Amino acid sequence: MRPNILLCILYLYLTIRMVRIITSSQLPKDKKICLVTLTANNETVVQLLKTGQKNLCIGIGPDRKKITRRKLISLARKMVRLAKSHRLERLTVETHNLIFPHLKMLPMDLAEVLATNWELANFDFNQYKTPPKEGFPNVEEITLTGDGLSEWKKGLEKGSMTGDYINRCRVLCNIPGGEMTPDRMAKDTIKVVAKSKVKVHIMGQKEIEKNKMGALLGVARGSVEEPRFIVMEYRGGGKEKPIVLVGKGITFDSGGLNIKPGDHMHSMHMDMTGGAVVIHTVALAAKLGLKCNVVGLVAAAENMPSGNSYRPGDILTSMSGTTIEVMNTDAEGRLVLADALTYAKKYQPRLVVDVATLTGAALVAVGMRASVIMTKDEKLQNLFMELGEKSGDYVWPLPLWEEFEDEIKGTFSDIINTGKTRWAGTVHGGMFLYQFAKEYPWIHMDIAPRMTSTEGDYLGKGATGEPMRLLIKLLEEYK
Ligand code: BES
Ligand code: ZN
Ligand code: ZN
């Protein structure tokens, strides 16, 4: 076999290892299987049972009514993370442990939430590590026992699929910037949607120039890597106007000539998270056969300092004709998105959602437990907060008041790519994008806060793949 074929197989093996979820009417007798029980205290222990099987007891406190939807999501993940830490590979759970009647969840919904979060918690980005002799800890199988499981089956399948696609997204985000270039992102997009109903078109340097995407070209100029503009189209919804998802695909953000301080740079290979989320959401929508029309646009470039870089003070002409003075080369995300938002107009979209790791200030504003949303449309804002709670990709709004518009006006250009004041950096980012999104319903998601996992997420270190779950719910439910 040719070495690159071998590598390809190895890559697939390492990245696409899903939990086998089995439904059964009886508890399996196999001694290697570990029972999981939720107990009415606050302790977590592994017991050895008379049958020779182990029992992982997870304390959830005496009052089961205190479990919320949020806590259920954490619990599902905690179960798998604990199993991994004890190297328990095969688990079995009696479903009565997992049913909380006061949450009023339909079996399909409950099954989907559990399966998605089991998959997410089972993922660790290990592909660059030498495996230990006994292999990396991994939950291979979960057997569910109880009544009425036929109603769970669809939810389990959908949840597994969702978790799997989110994990693929996390792989793309975690791969170092030296490898995950704009071109590699484009090529991986083609691979992700192979044999599906998604059409992909990749624009290279020349076509981007032809489209006069001056803001994207400006950002890309400092890098030896050429930009790519990725267009994905999935039509599962007949003649309706599409929802357009727009992603920031900065494959490495050094800051450019306004170079970032050293300790703020190392995670910037994940600055293409918005793009990876868009790519995998469109791919998953097709895989699930959702009855909707969706377009994915990803503006991919690398932000590097060099003799050919765009400079602070340069004035770029965006695809829309709006001129932008570059006050800071590190505010590059909004520049590449400006052209993508303009390109989105050609679809006469019924909604545009942009997804971007746009500002460090979003972390200052909300911490690491929610993405920021910004829109002029209050209904859309409320819908996104609801979808956030349902999906587990939590979001919180910041204002887009008219008054802020003055703070991004230019002196020698139409607008500037930062704010005139130090305050409300995230709002400036949103207000800048709004200048290019006035002709359709639009919402901006600043996902910088959720780019990487944090304590209490019960996820492996690195990318989270958020807000894919929220976007899939949006595609299912948006009327
Ligand atoms: N990619 C960064 C934002 C970021 C920071 C994402 C931390 C994830 C974690 C973005 O391009 C950036 O550098 N923004 C600047 C904007 C400023 C120069 C107006 C920032 O946040 O400092
Ligand atoms: Zn930046
Ligand atoms: Zn950036």
Coordinates of C-alpha atoms and ligand atoms in Angstrom, one line a residue:
M1 CA 0.0 0.0 0.0
R2 CA 1.2 3.5 -0.8
P3 CA 2.3 5.4 2.4
N4 CA -0.3 8.2 1.9
I5 CA -3.1 5.7 1.7
L6 CA -1.9 4.1 4.9
L7 CA -1.8 7.5 6.5
C8 CA -5.3 8.2 5.3
I9 CA -6.6 5.0 6.9
L10 CA -4.8 5.7 10.1
Y11 CA -6.3 9.2 10.1
L12 CA -9.8 7.9 9.7
Y13 CA -9.2 5.2 12.4
L14 CA -7.9 7.8 14.9
T15 CA -10.6 10.4 14.3
I16 CA -13.7 8.5 13.6
R17 CA -14.1 6.1 16.5
M18 CA -17.7 6.4 17.7
V19 CA -19.2 4.9 20.8
R20 CA -21.3 1.8 20.0
I21 CA -24.7 2.4 21.6
I22 CA -26.7 -0.8 22.0
T23 CA -30.3 -1.2 23.3
S24 CA -31.2 -4.4 25.1
S25 CA -34.0 -5.7 27.3
Q26 CA -31.7 -7.3 29.8
L27 CA -28.5 -6.3 31.7
P28 CA -25.5 -7.9 30.0
K29 CA -23.8 -10.5 32.1
D30 CA -20.3 -10.0 30.6
K31 CA -17.8 -9.3 33.5
K32 CA -15.9 -6.8 31.5
I33 CA -18.9 -4.5 31.3
C34 CA -19.3 -1.8 34.0
L35 CA -22.7 -0.8 35.3
V36 CA -23.4 2.9 35.7
T37 CA -25.8 4.0 38.4
L38 CA -26.8 7.5 39.5
T39 CA -27.0 7.6 43.3
A40 CA -28.8 9.9 45.8
N41 CA -25.6 11.2 47.4
N42 CA -22.7 13.4 46.3
E43 CA -20.0 10.8 46.0
T44 CA -18.5 9.0 43.0
V45 CA -17.1 5.5 43.5
V46 CA -16.3 2.4 41.6
Q47 CA -17.6 -0.7 43.4
L48 CA -16.9 -4.4 42.6
L49 CA -20.2 -6.4 42.5
K50 CA -20.7 -10.0 43.4
T51 CA -21.3 -10.8 39.8
G52 CA -17.7 -9.7 39.1
Q53 CA -18.9 -6.6 37.3
K54 CA -17.9 -3.2 38.3
N55 CA -20.4 -0.5 39.2
L56 CA -19.6 3.2 38.6
C57 CA -21.8 5.1 41.1
I58 CA -22.2 8.8 40.3
G59 CA -23.8 10.8 43.1
I60 CA -26.3 13.4 41.8
G61 CA -27.6 14.4 45.2
P62 CA -30.8 13.3 47.0
D63 CA -33.3 15.4 45.0
R64 CA -33.5 14.2 41.4
K65 CA -35.9 17.1 40.7
K66 CA -32.9 19.4 41.0
I67 CA -31.5 18.1 37.7
T68 CA -32.1 20.6 34.9
R69 CA -31.6 20.2 31.2
R70 CA -28.2 21.9 31.6
K71 CA -27.2 19.5 34.4
L72 CA -28.4 16.5 32.4
I73 CA -26.0 17.5 29.6
S74 CA -23.1 17.8 32.1
L75 CA -24.1 14.5 33.7
A76 CA -24.0 12.6 30.4
R77 CA -20.5 13.9 29.7
K78 CA -19.3 13.4 33.3
M79 CA -20.3 9.7 33.0
V80 CA -18.1 9.2 30.0
R81 CA -15.2 11.3 31.3
L82 CA -15.2 9.3 34.6
A83 CA -15.4 6.0 32.7
K84 CA -12.4 7.1 30.7
S85 CA -10.4 8.2 33.7
H86 CA -11.0 4.7 35.2
R87 CA -10.3 3.0 31.8
L88 CA -13.8 1.5 31.7
E89 CA -14.4 0.7 28.1
R90 CA -17.8 -0.9 28.1
L91 CA -20.7 0.6 30.0
T92 CA -24.3 -0.4 30.7
V93 CA -27.0 1.9 32.1
E94 CA -30.6 1.0 33.1
T95 CA -32.6 3.8 31.5
H96 CA -34.6 4.6 34.6
N97 CA -31.4 6.2 35.9
L98 CA -31.5 8.7 33.0
I99 CA -35.2 9.6 32.9
F100 CA -36.2 12.7 34.8
P101 CA -40.0 13.1 34.3
H102 CA -40.0 16.7 35.6
L103 CA -37.9 17.7 32.5
K104 CA -40.8 16.5 30.3
M105 CA -38.4 15.4 27.6
L106 CA -39.7 13.1 24.8
P107 CA -37.7 9.9 24.5
M108 CA -36.3 11.0 21.1
D109 CA -35.0 14.3 22.6
L110 CA -33.5 12.6 25.7
A111 CA -31.8 9.9 23.6
E112 CA -30.4 12.5 21.3
V113 CA -29.0 14.7 24.1
L114 CA -27.4 11.7 25.8
A115 CA -25.9 10.2 22.6
T116 CA -24.5 13.6 21.4
N117 CA -22.9 14.3 24.7
W118 CA -21.5 10.9 25.2
E119 CA -19.7 11.2 21.9
L120 CA -18.5 14.7 22.7
A121 CA -17.1 13.6 26.1
N122 CA -15.4 10.6 24.6
F123 CA -13.3 12.7 22.2
D124 CA -9.7 13.6 22.9
F125 CA -7.3 15.1 20.4
N126 CA -4.6 12.4 20.5
Q127 CA -3.5 12.1 16.9
Y128 CA -0.2 13.7 17.4
K129 CA 0.7 11.7 20.5
T130 CA 2.5 8.4 20.8
P131 CA -0.1 6.0 22.2
P132 CA 0.6 4.4 25.5
K133 CA 1.0 0.6 25.4
E134 CA -2.5 0.0 26.6
G135 CA -3.9 2.5 24.1
F136 CA -5.6 5.8 24.9
P137 CA -8.6 5.6 27.3
N138 CA -11.8 5.3 25.2
V139 CA -15.4 4.3 25.8
E140 CA -16.1 1.7 23.1
E141 CA -19.7 0.7 23.9
I142 CA -22.7 1.8 26.0
T143 CA -25.6 -0.7 26.4
L144 CA -28.9 0.8 27.5
T145 CA -31.4 -1.5 29.2
G146 CA -35.1 -0.8 30.1
D147 CA -38.5 -0.6 28.6
G148 CA -39.7 1.5 25.6
L149 CA -36.3 1.6 24.0
S150 CA -37.6 1.4 20.5
E151 CA -38.7 5.0 20.9
W152 CA -35.1 5.9 21.8
K153 CA -33.5 4.4 18.7
K154 CA -33.9 7.3 16.3
G155 CA -32.7 9.8 18.9
L156 CA -29.7 7.7 19.7
E157 CA -28.7 7.5 16.0
K158 CA -29.2 11.2 15.4
G159 CA -27.3 12.1 18.6
S160 CA -24.4 9.8 17.7
M161 CA -24.2 11.3 14.2
T162 CA -24.3 14.8 15.6
G163 CA -21.6 14.1 18.1
D164 CA -19.4 12.5 15.5
Y165 CA -19.7 15.4 13.1
I166 CA -18.9 17.9 15.9
N167 CA -15.9 15.8 16.8
R168 CA -14.7 15.9 13.2
C169 CA -15.1 19.7 13.4
R170 CA -13.0 19.7 16.6
V171 CA -10.3 17.7 14.8
L172 CA -10.0 20.4 12.1
C173 CA -9.9 23.2 14.7
N174 CA -7.2 21.4 16.7
I175 CA -4.9 20.6 13.8
P176 CA -1.9 23.0 14.0
G177 CA -1.9 26.1 11.8
G178 CA 1.2 24.9 9.9
E179 CA -0.9 22.1 8.5
M180 CA -4.4 23.5 8.5
T181 CA -3.9 26.1 5.8
P182 CA -6.7 27.7 3.8
D183 CA -6.0 25.2 1.0
R184 CA -6.1 22.3 3.4
M185 CA -9.4 23.6 4.8
A186 CA -10.9 23.7 1.3
K187 CA -9.7 20.2 0.5
D188 CA -11.0 18.9 3.8
T189 CA -14.4 20.4 3.0
I190 CA -14.5 18.4 -0.2
K191 CA -13.7 15.2 1.8
V192 CA -16.3 15.9 4.5
V193 CA -19.1 16.2 2.0
A194 CA -18.0 13.5 -0.4
K195 CA -20.9 11.3 -1.6
S196 CA -23.5 13.7 -0.1
K197 CA -25.9 16.1 -1.7
V198 CA -23.7 19.1 -0.8
K199 CA -22.3 21.1 -3.7
V200 CA -18.9 22.7 -3.1
H201 CA -17.2 25.4 -5.0
I202 CA -13.7 26.6 -4.0
M203 CA -12.5 30.0 -5.1
G204 CA -8.7 30.5 -5.3
Q205 CA -6.8 33.8 -5.4
K206 CA -7.8 34.6 -9.0
E207 CA -11.5 34.2 -8.5
I208 CA -11.4 36.1 -5.2
E209 CA -9.7 38.9 -7.1
K210 CA -12.3 38.8 -9.8
N211 CA -15.0 39.1 -7.1
K212 CA -13.1 42.2 -5.8
M213 CA -13.0 40.9 -2.3
G214 CA -10.5 43.5 -1.3
A215 CA -10.8 43.0 2.5
L216 CA -10.2 39.3 2.3
L217 CA -7.3 39.9 -0.1
G218 CA -5.8 42.5 2.2
V219 CA -5.7 40.2 5.2
A220 CA -4.2 37.3 3.1
R221 CA -1.4 39.4 1.6
G222 CA 1.1 38.9 4.3
S223 CA 1.1 35.1 4.1
V224 CA 2.7 32.7 1.6
E225 CA -0.6 30.8 1.8
E226 CA -3.2 31.9 -0.7
P227 CA -6.7 32.6 0.6
R228 CA -9.7 30.4 -0.3
F229 CA -13.3 31.2 -0.4
I230 CA -15.4 28.1 0.3
V231 CA -19.0 28.0 -1.0
M232 CA -21.2 25.0 0.0
E233 CA -24.8 24.6 -1.0
Y234 CA -27.3 22.0 0.3
R235 CA -30.8 22.0 -1.0
G236 CA -33.2 19.9 1.0
G237 CA -36.0 22.4 1.3
G238 CA -37.4 22.8 -2.2
K239 CA -37.8 26.4 -3.4
E240 CA -37.5 28.2 -0.2
K241 CA -34.8 30.9 0.2
P242 CA -31.8 29.6 2.0
I243 CA -30.3 30.3 5.4
V244 CA -26.7 31.3 4.8
L245 CA -24.1 30.4 7.4
V246 CA -20.9 32.5 7.2
G247 CA -17.7 31.4 9.0
K248 CA -14.4 33.1 9.9
G249 CA -11.6 30.9 8.6
I250 CA -8.4 32.4 9.8
T251 CA -6.2 29.4 9.8
F252 CA -3.6 31.2 11.9
D253 CA -3.9 34.6 13.5
S254 CA -0.5 36.0 14.4
G255 CA -2.0 39.5 14.5
G256 CA -0.1 40.5 11.4
L257 CA 2.1 43.6 11.8
N258 CA 0.2 44.4 15.0
I259 CA 1.7 41.1 16.2
K260 CA 0.1 39.4 19.2
P261 CA 2.1 39.1 22.4
G262 CA 3.7 35.5 22.5
D263 CA 1.3 34.0 25.1
H264 CA -1.8 35.1 23.2
M265 CA -0.7 33.5 19.9
H266 CA -0.4 29.8 20.4
S267 CA -4.1 28.9 20.3
M268 CA -4.7 31.0 17.2
H269 CA -4.7 28.0 14.9
M270 CA -8.2 27.7 16.2
D271 CA -9.2 31.0 14.7
M272 CA -10.8 29.1 11.9
T273 CA -13.4 27.6 14.3
G274 CA -16.3 29.6 12.8
G275 CA -15.4 28.2 9.3
A276 CA -15.0 24.6 10.6
V277 CA -18.4 24.9 12.3
V278 CA -20.1 26.1 9.1
I279 CA -18.5 23.4 7.0
H280 CA -19.5 20.6 9.4
T281 CA -23.0 22.0 10.0
V282 CA -23.8 22.0 6.3
A283 CA -22.3 18.5 6.0
L284 CA -24.4 17.3 9.0
A285 CA -27.6 18.9 7.7
A286 CA -27.1 16.9 4.5
K287 CA -26.3 13.7 6.4
L288 CA -29.4 14.0 8.5
G289 CA -31.4 14.8 5.4
L290 CA -32.8 18.0 6.9
K291 CA -35.6 19.6 4.9
C292 CA -34.0 23.0 4.5
N293 CA -31.9 25.0 2.1
V294 CA -28.6 26.1 3.5
V295 CA -25.5 27.8 2.1
G296 CA -22.1 27.8 3.9
L297 CA -19.6 30.5 3.1
V298 CA -16.1 30.4 4.6
A299 CA -13.5 33.1 4.1
A300 CA -10.2 31.3 4.7
A301 CA -6.9 33.1 5.0
E302 CA -3.8 33.3 7.2
N303 CA -2.9 36.5 9.0
M304 CA 0.8 36.9 9.0
P305 CA 3.4 39.7 9.2
S306 CA 5.8 40.0 6.2
G307 CA 7.2 42.6 3.7
N308 CA 4.0 42.1 1.8
S309 CA 1.5 42.4 4.7
Y310 CA -1.3 44.9 4.8
R311 CA -0.3 47.8 7.1
P312 CA -2.0 49.8 9.8
G313 CA -3.3 52.9 8.0
D314 CA -3.9 51.0 4.7
I315 CA -7.3 51.6 3.2
L316 CA -9.0 48.5 1.8
T317 CA -11.9 48.5 -0.7
S318 CA -14.3 45.7 0.3
M319 CA -16.4 43.8 -2.2
S320 CA -19.4 46.0 -1.3
G321 CA -17.4 49.2 -2.2
T322 CA -17.3 50.3 1.4
T323 CA -13.7 51.5 2.2
I324 CA -12.1 50.4 5.5
E325 CA -9.1 51.9 7.2
V326 CA -7.0 49.3 8.9
M327 CA -6.4 50.6 12.4
N328 CA -5.2 47.3 13.6
T329 CA -4.1 44.3 11.5
D330 CA -5.2 42.0 14.4
A331 CA -8.8 42.9 13.8
E332 CA -8.7 40.8 10.6
G333 CA -11.7 38.5 11.2
R334 CA -14.3 41.3 10.6
L335 CA -12.4 42.1 7.3
V336 CA -12.7 38.7 5.8
L337 CA -16.3 38.4 7.0
A338 CA -17.2 41.7 5.4
D339 CA -16.7 40.3 2.0
A340 CA -18.4 37.0 2.8
L341 CA -21.4 38.9 4.1
T342 CA -21.5 40.9 0.9
Y343 CA -21.3 37.7 -1.1
A344 CA -24.2 36.3 0.9
K345 CA -26.6 38.9 -0.7
K346 CA -26.6 37.0 -4.0
Y347 CA -28.7 34.2 -2.3
Q348 CA -31.4 36.6 -1.2
P349 CA -31.2 34.7 2.1
R350 CA -34.1 34.5 4.6
L351 CA -31.5 34.6 7.4
V352 CA -27.7 35.0 7.6
V353 CA -25.8 33.8 10.7
D354 CA -22.1 34.6 10.9
V355 CA -19.9 32.6 13.3
A356 CA -16.5 33.9 14.3
T357 CA -13.9 33.9 17.0
L358 CA -13.9 37.6 16.6
T359 CA -12.8 39.4 19.8
G360 CA -10.9 38.7 23.0
A361 CA -13.2 41.3 24.6
A362 CA -16.1 38.7 24.3
L363 CA -14.3 36.7 26.9
V364 CA -13.9 39.7 29.1
A365 CA -17.7 40.4 28.7
V366 CA -19.2 36.9 29.4
G367 CA -16.3 34.6 30.5
M368 CA -16.0 31.2 28.9
R369 CA -19.5 29.7 29.4
A370 CA -21.4 31.3 26.5
S371 CA -20.9 32.7 23.1
V372 CA -22.0 36.3 22.5
I373 CA -24.9 37.0 20.0
M374 CA -25.7 40.4 18.5
T375 CA -28.6 41.3 16.2
K376 CA -31.0 44.1 15.5
D377 CA -33.9 41.7 15.6
E378 CA -35.2 41.0 19.1
K379 CA -37.2 37.9 18.0
L380 CA -34.1 36.4 16.6
Q381 CA -32.2 37.1 19.7
N382 CA -34.8 35.4 21.8
L383 CA -34.9 32.4 19.4
F384 CA -31.2 32.0 19.7
M385 CA -31.3 32.1 23.5
E386 CA -33.9 29.4 23.4
L387 CA -32.0 27.3 20.9
G388 CA -28.9 27.8 23.1
E389 CA -30.7 26.3 26.2
K390 CA -32.1 23.4 24.2
S391 CA -28.9 22.5 22.5
G392 CA -26.3 23.2 25.2
D393 CA -24.5 25.8 23.1
Y394 CA -25.3 28.7 25.4
V395 CA -25.4 32.3 24.1
W396 CA -25.8 35.7 25.7
P397 CA -26.7 39.0 23.9
L398 CA -24.8 42.3 23.7
P399 CA -26.4 45.5 22.3
L400 CA -26.1 46.8 18.7
W401 CA -27.4 50.3 19.5
E402 CA -27.2 53.0 16.8
E403 CA -25.0 55.1 19.0
F404 CA -22.2 52.6 18.5
E405 CA -22.2 53.2 14.8
D406 CA -20.3 56.5 15.3
E407 CA -17.6 54.7 17.0
I408 CA -16.5 52.8 13.9
K409 CA -16.8 55.8 11.4
G410 CA -13.6 56.6 9.5
T411 CA -11.7 59.9 9.0
F412 CA -10.2 59.1 5.6
S413 CA -12.3 56.0 4.8
D414 CA -16.0 55.0 5.3
I415 CA -15.3 52.9 8.4
I416 CA -12.4 51.6 10.5
N417 CA -11.7 48.1 11.6
T418 CA -11.6 48.9 15.4
G419 CA -13.5 51.2 17.7
K420 CA -12.6 54.7 18.4
T421 CA -12.7 54.0 22.1
R422 CA -11.2 51.1 24.2
W423 CA -14.6 50.1 25.5
A424 CA -17.1 47.5 24.1
G425 CA -14.6 45.9 21.7
T426 CA -17.1 43.1 21.0
V427 CA -19.9 45.5 20.1
H428 CA -17.5 47.3 17.7
G429 CA -16.9 44.0 16.0
G430 CA -20.6 43.4 15.6
M431 CA -21.3 46.9 14.5
F432 CA -18.6 46.7 11.9
L433 CA -20.2 43.5 10.5
Y434 CA -23.6 45.0 10.5
Q435 CA -22.5 47.6 7.9
F436 CA -22.3 44.7 5.5
A437 CA -25.5 42.9 6.6
K438 CA -28.2 45.5 6.3
E439 CA -30.1 44.0 3.5
Y440 CA -31.2 40.7 5.1
P441 CA -32.2 39.3 8.6
W442 CA -28.9 38.7 10.3
I443 CA -27.3 37.6 13.6
H444 CA -23.7 37.6 14.6
M445 CA -22.2 35.0 16.9
D446 CA -18.8 35.9 18.6
I447 CA -17.7 32.4 19.6
A448 CA -14.3 33.4 21.0
P449 CA -15.5 32.5 24.5
R450 CA -16.3 28.9 23.5
M451 CA -13.4 28.3 21.2
T452 CA -11.8 26.0 23.7
S453 CA -13.2 23.9 26.5
T454 CA -13.0 25.1 30.1
E455 CA -13.2 23.5 33.6
G456 CA -16.5 21.9 34.2
D457 CA -17.4 21.3 30.6
Y458 CA -16.4 17.6 30.9
L459 CA -14.8 17.8 27.5
G460 CA -11.2 17.0 26.4
K461 CA -8.8 19.9 26.1
G462 CA -9.0 22.1 22.9
A463 CA -11.7 22.9 20.5
T464 CA -15.4 22.5 21.5
G465 CA -17.0 22.6 18.0
E466 CA -19.7 25.0 19.3
P467 CA -22.2 26.2 18.2
M468 CA -22.9 23.3 15.8
R469 CA -25.7 21.9 17.9
L470 CA -27.4 25.2 18.1
L471 CA -27.1 25.7 14.3
I472 CA -28.6 22.3 13.5
K473 CA -31.5 23.1 15.8
L474 CA -31.9 26.4 13.9
L475 CA -31.9 24.7 10.5
E476 CA -34.6 22.3 11.8
E477 CA -36.8 24.8 13.4
Y478 CA -36.5 28.2 11.7
K479 CA -39.6 29.1 9.9
Ligands
BES1 N1 -8.9 36.0 16.8 C1 -8.8 37.1 17.6 C2 -9.8 37.1 18.7 C3 -9.7 36.0 19.8 C4 -9.0 36.2 20.9 C5 -10.3 34.8 19.6 C6 -8.9 35.2 21.9 C7 -10.2 33.8 20.5 C8 -9.5 34.0 21.7 C9 -9.1 38.4 16.8 O1 -8.7 38.4 15.4 C10 -8.4 39.6 17.4 O2 -7.2 39.5 17.5 N2 -9.2 40.6 17.8 C11 -8.6 41.7 18.5 C12 -9.4 42.9 18.0 C13 -8.8 44.2 18.4 C14 -7.5 44.4 17.7 C15 -9.7 45.3 18.0 C16 -8.7 41.5 20.0 O3 -9.7 40.9 20.4 O4 -7.9 42.0 20.7
ZN2 ZN -6.7 39.0 15.2
ZN3 ZN -8.6 36.5 14.6

